[in-house]
CSV table of C-alpha atoms and ligand atoms in Angstrom, one decimal:
chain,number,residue,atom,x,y,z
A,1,UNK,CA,36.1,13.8,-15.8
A,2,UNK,CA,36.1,10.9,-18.2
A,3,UNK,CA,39.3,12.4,-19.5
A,4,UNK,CA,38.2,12.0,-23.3
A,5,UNK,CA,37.5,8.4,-22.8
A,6,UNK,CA,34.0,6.9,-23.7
A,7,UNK,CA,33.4,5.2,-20.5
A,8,UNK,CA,35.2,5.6,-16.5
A,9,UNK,CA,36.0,1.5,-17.2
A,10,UNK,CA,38.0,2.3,-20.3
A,11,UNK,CA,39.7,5.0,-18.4
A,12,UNK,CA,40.4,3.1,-15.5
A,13,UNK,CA,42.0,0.2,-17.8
A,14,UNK,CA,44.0,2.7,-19.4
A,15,UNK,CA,45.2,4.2,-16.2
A,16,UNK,CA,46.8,0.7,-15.1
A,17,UNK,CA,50.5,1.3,-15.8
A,18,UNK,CA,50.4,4.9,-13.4
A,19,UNK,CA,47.9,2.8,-11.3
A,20,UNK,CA,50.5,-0.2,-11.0
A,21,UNK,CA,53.2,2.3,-11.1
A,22,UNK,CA,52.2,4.2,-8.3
A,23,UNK,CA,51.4,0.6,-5.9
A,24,UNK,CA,55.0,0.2,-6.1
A,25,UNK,CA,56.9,3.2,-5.3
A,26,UNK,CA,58.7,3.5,-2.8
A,27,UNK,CA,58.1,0.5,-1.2
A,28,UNK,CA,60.6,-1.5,-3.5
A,29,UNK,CA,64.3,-1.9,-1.7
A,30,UNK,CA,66.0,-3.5,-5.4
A,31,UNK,CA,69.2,-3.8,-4.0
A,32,UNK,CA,68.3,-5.8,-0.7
A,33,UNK,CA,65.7,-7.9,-2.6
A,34,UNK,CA,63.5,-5.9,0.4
A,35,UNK,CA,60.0,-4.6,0.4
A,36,UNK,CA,58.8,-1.8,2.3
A,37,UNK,CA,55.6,-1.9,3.3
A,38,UNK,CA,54.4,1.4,5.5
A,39,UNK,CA,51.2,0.8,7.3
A,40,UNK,CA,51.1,-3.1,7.7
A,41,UNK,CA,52.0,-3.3,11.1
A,42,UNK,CA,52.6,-6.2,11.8
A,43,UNK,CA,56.7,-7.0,13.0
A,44,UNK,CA,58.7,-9.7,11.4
A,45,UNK,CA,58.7,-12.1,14.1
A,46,UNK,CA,54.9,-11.5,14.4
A,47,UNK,CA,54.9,-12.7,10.3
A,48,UNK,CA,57.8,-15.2,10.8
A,49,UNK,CA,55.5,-17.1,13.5
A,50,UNK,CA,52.7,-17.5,11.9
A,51,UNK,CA,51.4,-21.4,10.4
A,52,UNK,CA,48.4,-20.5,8.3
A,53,UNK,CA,46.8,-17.5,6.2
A,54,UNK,CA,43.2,-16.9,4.9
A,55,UNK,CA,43.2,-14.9,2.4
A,56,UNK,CA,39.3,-13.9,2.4
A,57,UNK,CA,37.1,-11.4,-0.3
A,58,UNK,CA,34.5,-11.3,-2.7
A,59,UNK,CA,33.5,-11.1,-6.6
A,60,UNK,CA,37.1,-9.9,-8.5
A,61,UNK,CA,38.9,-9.4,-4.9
A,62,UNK,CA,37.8,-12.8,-4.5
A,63,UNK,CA,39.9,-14.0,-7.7
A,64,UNK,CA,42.7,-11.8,-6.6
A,65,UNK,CA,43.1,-13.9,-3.1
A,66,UNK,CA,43.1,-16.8,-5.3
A,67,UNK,CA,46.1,-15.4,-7.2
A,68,UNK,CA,47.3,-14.2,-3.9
A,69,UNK,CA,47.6,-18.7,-2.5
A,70,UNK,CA,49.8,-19.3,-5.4
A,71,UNK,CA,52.6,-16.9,-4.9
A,72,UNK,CA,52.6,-16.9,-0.9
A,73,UNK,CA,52.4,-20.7,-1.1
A,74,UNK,CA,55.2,-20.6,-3.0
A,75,UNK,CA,57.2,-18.4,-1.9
A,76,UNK,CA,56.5,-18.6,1.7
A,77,UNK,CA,56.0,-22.3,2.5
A,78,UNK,CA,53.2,-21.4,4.1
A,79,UNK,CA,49.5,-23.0,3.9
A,80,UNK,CA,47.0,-20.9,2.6
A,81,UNK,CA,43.2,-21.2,2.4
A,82,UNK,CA,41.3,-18.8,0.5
A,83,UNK,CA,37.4,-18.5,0.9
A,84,UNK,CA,34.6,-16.4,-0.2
A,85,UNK,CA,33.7,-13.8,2.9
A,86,UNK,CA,30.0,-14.8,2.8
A,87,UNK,CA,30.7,-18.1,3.6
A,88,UNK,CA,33.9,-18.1,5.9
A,89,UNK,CA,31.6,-15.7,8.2
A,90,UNK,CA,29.4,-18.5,8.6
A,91,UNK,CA,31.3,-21.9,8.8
A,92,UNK,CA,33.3,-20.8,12.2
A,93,UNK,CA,36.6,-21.1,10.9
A,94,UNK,CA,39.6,-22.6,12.7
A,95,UNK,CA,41.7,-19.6,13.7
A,96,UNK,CA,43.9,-18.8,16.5
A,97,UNK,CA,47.0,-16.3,17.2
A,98,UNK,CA,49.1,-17.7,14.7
A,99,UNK,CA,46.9,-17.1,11.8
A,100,UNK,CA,46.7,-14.3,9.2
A,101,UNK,CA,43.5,-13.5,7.5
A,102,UNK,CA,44.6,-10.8,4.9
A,103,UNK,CA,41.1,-9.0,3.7
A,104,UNK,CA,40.9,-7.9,-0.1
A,105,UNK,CA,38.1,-5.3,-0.3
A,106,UNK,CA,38.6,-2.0,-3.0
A,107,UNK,CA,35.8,-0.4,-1.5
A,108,UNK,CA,36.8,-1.9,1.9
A,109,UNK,CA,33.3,-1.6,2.7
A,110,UNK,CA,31.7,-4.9,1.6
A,111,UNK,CA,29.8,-6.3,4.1
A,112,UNK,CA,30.4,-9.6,4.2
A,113,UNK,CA,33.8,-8.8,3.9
A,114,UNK,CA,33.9,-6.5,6.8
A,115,UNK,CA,31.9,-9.1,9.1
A,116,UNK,CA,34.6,-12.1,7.9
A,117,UNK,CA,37.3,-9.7,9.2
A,118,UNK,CA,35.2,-9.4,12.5
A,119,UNK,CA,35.2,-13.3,12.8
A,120,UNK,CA,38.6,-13.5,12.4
A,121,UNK,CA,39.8,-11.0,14.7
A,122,UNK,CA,36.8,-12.1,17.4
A,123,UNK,CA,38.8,-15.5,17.4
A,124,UNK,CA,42.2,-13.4,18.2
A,125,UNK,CA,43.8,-14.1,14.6
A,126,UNK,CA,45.9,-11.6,13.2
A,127,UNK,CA,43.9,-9.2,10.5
A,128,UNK,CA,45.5,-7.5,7.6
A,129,UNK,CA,43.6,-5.3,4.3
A,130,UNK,CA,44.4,-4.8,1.0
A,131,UNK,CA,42.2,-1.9,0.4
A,132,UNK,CA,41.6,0.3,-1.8
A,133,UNK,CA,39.8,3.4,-0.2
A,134,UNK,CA,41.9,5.2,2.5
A,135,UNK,CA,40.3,4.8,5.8
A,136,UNK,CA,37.8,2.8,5.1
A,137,UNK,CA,35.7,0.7,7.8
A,138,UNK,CA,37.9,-2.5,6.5
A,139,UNK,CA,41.2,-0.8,6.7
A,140,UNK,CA,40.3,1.1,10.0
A,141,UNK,CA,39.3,-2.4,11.7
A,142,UNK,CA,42.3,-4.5,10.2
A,143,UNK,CA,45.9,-4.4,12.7
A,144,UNK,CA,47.7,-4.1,9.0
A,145,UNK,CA,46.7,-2.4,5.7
A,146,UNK,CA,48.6,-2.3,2.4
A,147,UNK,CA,46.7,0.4,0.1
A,148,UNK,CA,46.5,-0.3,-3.4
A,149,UNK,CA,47.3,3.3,-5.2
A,150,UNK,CA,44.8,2.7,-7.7
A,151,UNK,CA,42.8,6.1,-7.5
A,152,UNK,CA,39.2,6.2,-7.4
A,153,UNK,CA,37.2,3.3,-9.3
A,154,UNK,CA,34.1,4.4,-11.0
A,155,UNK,CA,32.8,1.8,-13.1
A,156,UNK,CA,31.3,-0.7,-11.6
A,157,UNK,CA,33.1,-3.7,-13.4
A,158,UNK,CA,36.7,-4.0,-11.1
A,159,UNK,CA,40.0,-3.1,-13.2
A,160,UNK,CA,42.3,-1.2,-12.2
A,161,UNK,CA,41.5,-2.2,-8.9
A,162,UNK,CA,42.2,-5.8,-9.6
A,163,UNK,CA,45.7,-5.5,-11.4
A,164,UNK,CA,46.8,-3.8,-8.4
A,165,UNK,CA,45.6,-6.3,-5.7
A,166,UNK,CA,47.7,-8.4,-8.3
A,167,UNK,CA,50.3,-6.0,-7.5
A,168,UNK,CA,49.8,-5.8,-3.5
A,169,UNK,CA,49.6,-9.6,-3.4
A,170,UNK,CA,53.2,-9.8,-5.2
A,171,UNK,CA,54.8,-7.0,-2.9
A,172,UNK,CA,53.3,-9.1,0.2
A,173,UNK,CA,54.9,-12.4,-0.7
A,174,UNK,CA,57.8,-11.2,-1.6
A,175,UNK,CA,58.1,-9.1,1.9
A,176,UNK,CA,56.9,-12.3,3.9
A,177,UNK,CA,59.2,-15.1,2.0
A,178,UNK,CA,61.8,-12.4,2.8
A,179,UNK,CA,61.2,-12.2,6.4
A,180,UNK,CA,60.5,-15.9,6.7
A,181,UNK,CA,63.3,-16.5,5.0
A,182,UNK,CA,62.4,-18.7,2.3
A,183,UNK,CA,63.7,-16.3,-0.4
A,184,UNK,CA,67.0,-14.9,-0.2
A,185,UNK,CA,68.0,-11.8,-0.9
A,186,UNK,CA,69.2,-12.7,-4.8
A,187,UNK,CA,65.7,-14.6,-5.1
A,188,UNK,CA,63.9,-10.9,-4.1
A,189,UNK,CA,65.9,-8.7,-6.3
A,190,UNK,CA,65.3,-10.7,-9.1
A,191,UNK,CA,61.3,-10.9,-8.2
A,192,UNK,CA,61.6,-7.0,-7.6
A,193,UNK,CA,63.7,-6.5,-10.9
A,194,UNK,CA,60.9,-8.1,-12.7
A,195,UNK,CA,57.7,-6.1,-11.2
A,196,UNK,CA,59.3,-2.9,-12.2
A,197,UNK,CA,59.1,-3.5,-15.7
A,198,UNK,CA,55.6,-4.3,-15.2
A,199,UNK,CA,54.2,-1.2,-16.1
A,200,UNK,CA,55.5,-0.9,-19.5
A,201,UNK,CA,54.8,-4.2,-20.1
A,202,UNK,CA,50.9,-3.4,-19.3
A,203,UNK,CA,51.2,-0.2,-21.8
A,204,UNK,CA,52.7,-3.0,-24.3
A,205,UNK,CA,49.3,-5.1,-23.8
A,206,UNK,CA,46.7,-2.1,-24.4
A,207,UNK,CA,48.2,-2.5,-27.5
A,208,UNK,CA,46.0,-5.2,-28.4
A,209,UNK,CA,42.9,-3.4,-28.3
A,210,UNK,CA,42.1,-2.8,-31.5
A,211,UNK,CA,42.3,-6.1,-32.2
A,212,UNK,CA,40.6,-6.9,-29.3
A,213,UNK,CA,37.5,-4.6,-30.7
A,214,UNK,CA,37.6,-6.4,-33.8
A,215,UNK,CA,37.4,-10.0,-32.1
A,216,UNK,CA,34.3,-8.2,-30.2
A,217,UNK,CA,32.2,-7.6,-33.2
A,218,UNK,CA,33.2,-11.2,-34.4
A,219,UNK,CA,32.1,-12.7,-31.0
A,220,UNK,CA,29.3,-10.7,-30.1
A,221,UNK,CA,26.3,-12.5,-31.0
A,222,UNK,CA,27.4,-15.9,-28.9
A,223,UNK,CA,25.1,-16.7,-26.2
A,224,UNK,CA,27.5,-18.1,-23.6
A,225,UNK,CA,31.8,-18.0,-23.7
A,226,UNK,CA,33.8,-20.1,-21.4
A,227,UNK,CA,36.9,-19.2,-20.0
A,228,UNK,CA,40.2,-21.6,-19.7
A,229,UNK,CA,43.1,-21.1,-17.6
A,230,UNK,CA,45.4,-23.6,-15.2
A,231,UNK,CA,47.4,-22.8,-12.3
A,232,UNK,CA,47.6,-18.9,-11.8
A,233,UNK,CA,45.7,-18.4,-14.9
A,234,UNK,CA,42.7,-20.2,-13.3
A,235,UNK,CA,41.4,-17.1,-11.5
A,236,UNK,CA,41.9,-15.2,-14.6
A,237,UNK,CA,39.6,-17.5,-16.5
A,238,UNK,CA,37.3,-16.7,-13.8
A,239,UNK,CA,37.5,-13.2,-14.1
A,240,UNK,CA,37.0,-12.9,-17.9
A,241,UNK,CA,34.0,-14.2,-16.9
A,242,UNK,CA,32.7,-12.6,-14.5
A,243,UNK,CA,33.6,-9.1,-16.5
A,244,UNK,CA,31.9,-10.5,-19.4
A,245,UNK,CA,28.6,-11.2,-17.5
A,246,UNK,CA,28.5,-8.3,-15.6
A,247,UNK,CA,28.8,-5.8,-18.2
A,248,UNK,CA,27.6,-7.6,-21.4
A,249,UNK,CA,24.6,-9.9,-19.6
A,250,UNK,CA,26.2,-12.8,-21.7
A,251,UNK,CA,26.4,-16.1,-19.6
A,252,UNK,CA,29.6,-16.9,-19.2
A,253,UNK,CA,32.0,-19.5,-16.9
A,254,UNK,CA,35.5,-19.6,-16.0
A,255,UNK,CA,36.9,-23.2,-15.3
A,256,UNK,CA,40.3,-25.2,-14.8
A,257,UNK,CA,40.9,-25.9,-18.0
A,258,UNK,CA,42.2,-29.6,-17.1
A,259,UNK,CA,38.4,-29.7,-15.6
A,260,UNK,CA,36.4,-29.3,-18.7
A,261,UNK,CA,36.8,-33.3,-19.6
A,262,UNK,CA,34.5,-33.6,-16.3
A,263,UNK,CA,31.6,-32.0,-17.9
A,264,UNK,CA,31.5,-28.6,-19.5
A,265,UNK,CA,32.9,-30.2,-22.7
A,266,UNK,CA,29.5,-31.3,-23.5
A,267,UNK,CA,29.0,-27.4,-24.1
A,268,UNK,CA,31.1,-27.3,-27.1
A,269,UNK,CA,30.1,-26.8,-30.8
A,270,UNK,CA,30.7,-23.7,-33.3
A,271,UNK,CA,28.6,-21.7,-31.3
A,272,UNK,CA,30.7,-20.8,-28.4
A,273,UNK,CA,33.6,-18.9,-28.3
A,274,UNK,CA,36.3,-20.7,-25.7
A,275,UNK,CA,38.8,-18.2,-24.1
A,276,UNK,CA,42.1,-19.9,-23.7
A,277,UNK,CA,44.8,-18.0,-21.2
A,278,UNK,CA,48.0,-20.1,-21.7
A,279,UNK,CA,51.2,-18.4,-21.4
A,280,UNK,CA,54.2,-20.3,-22.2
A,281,UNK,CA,55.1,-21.8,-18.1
A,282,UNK,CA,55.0,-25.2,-16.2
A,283,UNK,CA,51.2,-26.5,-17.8
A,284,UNK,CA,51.8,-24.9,-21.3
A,285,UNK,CA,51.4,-28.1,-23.4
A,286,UNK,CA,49.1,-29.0,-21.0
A,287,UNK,CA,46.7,-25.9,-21.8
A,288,UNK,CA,47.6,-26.8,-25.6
A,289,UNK,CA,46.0,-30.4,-25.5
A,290,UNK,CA,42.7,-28.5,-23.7
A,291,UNK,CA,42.9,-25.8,-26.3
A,292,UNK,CA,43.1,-28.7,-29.2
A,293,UNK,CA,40.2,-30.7,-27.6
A,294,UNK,CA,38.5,-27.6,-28.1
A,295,UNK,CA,39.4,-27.2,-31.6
A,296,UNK,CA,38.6,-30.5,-32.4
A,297,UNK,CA,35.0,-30.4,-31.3
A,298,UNK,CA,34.6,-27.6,-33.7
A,299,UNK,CA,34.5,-24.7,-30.5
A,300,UNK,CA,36.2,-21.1,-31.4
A,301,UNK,CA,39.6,-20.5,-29.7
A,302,UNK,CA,40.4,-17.4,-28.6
A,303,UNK,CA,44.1,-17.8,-27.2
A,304,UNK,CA,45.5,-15.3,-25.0
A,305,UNK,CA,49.5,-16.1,-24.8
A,306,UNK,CA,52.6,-15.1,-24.7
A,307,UNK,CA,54.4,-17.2,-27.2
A,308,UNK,CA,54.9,-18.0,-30.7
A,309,UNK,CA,53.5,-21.5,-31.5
A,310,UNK,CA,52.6,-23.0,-34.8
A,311,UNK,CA,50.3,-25.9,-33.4
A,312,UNK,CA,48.4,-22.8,-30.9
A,313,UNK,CA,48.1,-20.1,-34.3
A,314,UNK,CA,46.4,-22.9,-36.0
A,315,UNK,CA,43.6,-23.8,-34.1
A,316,UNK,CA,43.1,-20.8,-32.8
A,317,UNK,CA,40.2,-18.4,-34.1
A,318,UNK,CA,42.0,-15.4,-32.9
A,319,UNK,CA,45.4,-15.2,-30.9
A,320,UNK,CA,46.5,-12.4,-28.2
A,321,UNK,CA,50.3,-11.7,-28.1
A,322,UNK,CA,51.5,-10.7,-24.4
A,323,UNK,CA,54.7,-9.5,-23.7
A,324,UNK,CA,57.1,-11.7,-21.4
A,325,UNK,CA,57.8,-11.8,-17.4
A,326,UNK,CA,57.7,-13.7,-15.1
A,327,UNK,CA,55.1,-16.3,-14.2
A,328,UNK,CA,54.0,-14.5,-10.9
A,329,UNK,CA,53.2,-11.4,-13.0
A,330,UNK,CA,51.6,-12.8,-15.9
A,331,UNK,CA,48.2,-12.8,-13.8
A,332,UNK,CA,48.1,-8.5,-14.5
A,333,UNK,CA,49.5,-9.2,-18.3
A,334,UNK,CA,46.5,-11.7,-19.1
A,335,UNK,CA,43.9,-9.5,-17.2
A,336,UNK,CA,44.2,-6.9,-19.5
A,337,UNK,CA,42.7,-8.6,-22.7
A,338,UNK,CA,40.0,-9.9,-20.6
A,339,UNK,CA,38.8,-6.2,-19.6
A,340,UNK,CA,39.2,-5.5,-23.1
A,341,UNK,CA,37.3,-8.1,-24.4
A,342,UNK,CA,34.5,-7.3,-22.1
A,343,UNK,CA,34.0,-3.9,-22.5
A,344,UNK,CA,34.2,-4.2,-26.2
A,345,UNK,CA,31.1,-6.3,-26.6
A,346,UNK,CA,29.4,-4.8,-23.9
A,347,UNK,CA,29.9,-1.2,-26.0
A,348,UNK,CA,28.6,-3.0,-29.4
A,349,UNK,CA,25.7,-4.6,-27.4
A,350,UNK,CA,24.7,-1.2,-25.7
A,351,UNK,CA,24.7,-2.0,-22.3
A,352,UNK,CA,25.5,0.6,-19.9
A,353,UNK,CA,29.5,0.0,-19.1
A,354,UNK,CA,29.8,1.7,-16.3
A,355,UNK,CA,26.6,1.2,-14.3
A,356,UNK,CA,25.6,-2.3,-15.2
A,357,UNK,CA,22.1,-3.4,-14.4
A,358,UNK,CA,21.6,-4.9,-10.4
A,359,UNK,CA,25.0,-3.9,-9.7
A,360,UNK,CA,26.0,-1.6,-7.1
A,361,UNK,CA,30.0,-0.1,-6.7
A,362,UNK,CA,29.9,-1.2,-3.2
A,363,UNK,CA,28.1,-4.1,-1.4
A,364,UNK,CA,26.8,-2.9,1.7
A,365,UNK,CA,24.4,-4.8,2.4
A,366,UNK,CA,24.3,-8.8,2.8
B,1,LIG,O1,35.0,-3.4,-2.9
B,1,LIG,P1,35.2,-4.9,-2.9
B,1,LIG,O2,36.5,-5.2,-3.5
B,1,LIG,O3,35.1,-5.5,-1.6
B,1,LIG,O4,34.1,-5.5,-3.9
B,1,LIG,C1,33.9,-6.8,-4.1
B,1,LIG,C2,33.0,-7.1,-5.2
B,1,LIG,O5,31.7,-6.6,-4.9
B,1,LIG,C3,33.5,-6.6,-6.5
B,1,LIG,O6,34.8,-7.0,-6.8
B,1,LIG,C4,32.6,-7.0,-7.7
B,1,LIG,O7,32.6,-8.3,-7.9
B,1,LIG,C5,32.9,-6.2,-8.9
B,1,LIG,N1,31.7,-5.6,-9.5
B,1,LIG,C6,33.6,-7.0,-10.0
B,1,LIG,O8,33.9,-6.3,-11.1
């Protein structure tokens, strides 16, 4: 059932481009820079009227909300607040009939998910999923659910899952700045026009995995990494992280990277290994000048990118080539070396991939 893979995880990574594939058919209209998306239920004016969205989940859903703020912020002109379900279920949020709290859950299970969705929905907001699992309790209770058309998730450690939340988010922005109409219908197309390609552009970055095995073996032994990304990339930091720890048992932190001046710089000396996600947008030299403080403090740069830079190459340990597409996609793109990276070490150190210690598939309980 592994399908002549080592591990479920390496499967599931490698399934990603059918995975992604199948989350977008047939709910792409290219031509009208449209999105059809079957089972949200909610009507256009219903989405056109409404002033504020939560976007609420835990562990990797949790990164993929944060993901999810940057593209329906932009695109929408709409505020959005995204929070952690074990702790918007506690702080009584503000929410009335014109909010949307859109639930990530794979399982759609999670507990503290599930009772977050009950808050919202007890204080007569608007509920949509992004689930994973067909009729589960969090798609069953929601008005709305997009399914992510991921297939079953064995591993424990979130992949495949993940990249199509990515996916789900993108299709949902695009569908609401459409309806909201703060993207026309040349601005959707060319959004659309670019998420097709994404699946061959996912098979282009498992490409990089034997390199990425090789980097593993070189990287294994440190005792802590940390994780830089800006912008978009942020939640990816944090999510290279929190694959690392879960499956390797090495400590490891995601953080802004234009934070690291406020204290985790202290950190730095040959002895830890410094992911850097900086594709070539908007904070590119930005994430340079963070990658070269790095550097300069003698810390060992592994650059995950998708552009050709002399000043990056040289202090860089080991770079990661991506293909191009747009910003709004590069969030999959850069996941991809990240699950690589994790699983790798966590093969050489022995740990058991695909049922890490402590860790359960689903989170029941509270
Ligand atoms: O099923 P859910 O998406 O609600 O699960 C949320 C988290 O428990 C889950 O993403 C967890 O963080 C994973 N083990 C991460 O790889």
């Amino acid at each position: 059932e592994k399908g002549g893979y080592k591990h479920f995880m390496l499967k599931e990574i490698y399934e990603q481009p059918r995975a992604i594939a199948d989350t977008i058919a047939g709910r792409v209209l290219e031509e009208k820079g449209e999105v059809y998306l079957e089972g949200l239920d909610l009507s256009a004016t219903e989405l056109a009227a409404m002033e504020k969205v939560f976007i609420i989940a835990c562990g990797t859903s949790w990164h993929a909300a944060l993901v999810g703020k940057f593209l329906i912020e932009k695109h929408c002109r709409v505020p959005v607040e995204v929070d952690i379900a074990s702790e918007f279920r506690y702080r009584d949020p503000i929410v009335n009939e014109r909010t949307l709290t859109l639930l990530i859950s794979q399982s759609g299970e999670t507990a503290d998910t599930l009772a977050a969705l009950r808050e919202a929905r007890g204080k007569g907001g608007k509920v949509a999923a992004i689930c994973n699992v067909v009729d589960s309790s969090i798609a069953r209770e929601s008005h709305g659910v997009i399914y992510t058309h991921a297939g079953p998730e064995i591993g424990v450690a979130s992949t495949k899952a993940f990249t199509t939340q990515l996916v789900a988010l993108f299709l949902f922005a695009v569908h609401l700045g459409r309806v909201r109409g703060t993207l026309d219908q040349a601005q959707g197309r060319a959004m659309l026009d670019a998420l097709v390609t994404l699946p061959r552009k996912v098979e282009a970055a498992l490409e990089l995995d034997g390199a990425i095995e090789q980097a593993a073996r070189e990287y294994m032994g440190a005792r802590d990494f940390l994780y830089l990304g800006r912008g978009n990339q942020y939640p990816i930091a944090l999510e290279g992280a929190l694959k690392l720890k879960e499956i390797s048992y090495i400590h490891a932190e995601g953080y802004p990277a234009g934070e690291m001046k406020h204290g985790p710089i202290a950190l730095i000396d040959e002895n830890l290994p410094v992911v850097v996600v900086v594709p070539h947008n908007d904070t590119f030299e930005k994430v340079i000048s963070n990658l070269e403080e790095v550097h300069a403090r003698g810390g060992r740069v592994i650059a995950v990118t998708d552009h050709t830079d002399p000043g990056l190459t040289e202090k860089s340990d080991a770079v990661f080539m991506l293909p191009k597409i747009i910003d709004e996609l590069m969030p999959v793109l850069t996941s991809i070396p990240m699950q690589l990276l994790a699983y790798h070490i966590a093969v050489l150190k022995g740990t058991d991939v695909d049922q890490p210690r402590n860790l359960a598939k689903s989170v029941t309980v509270e």
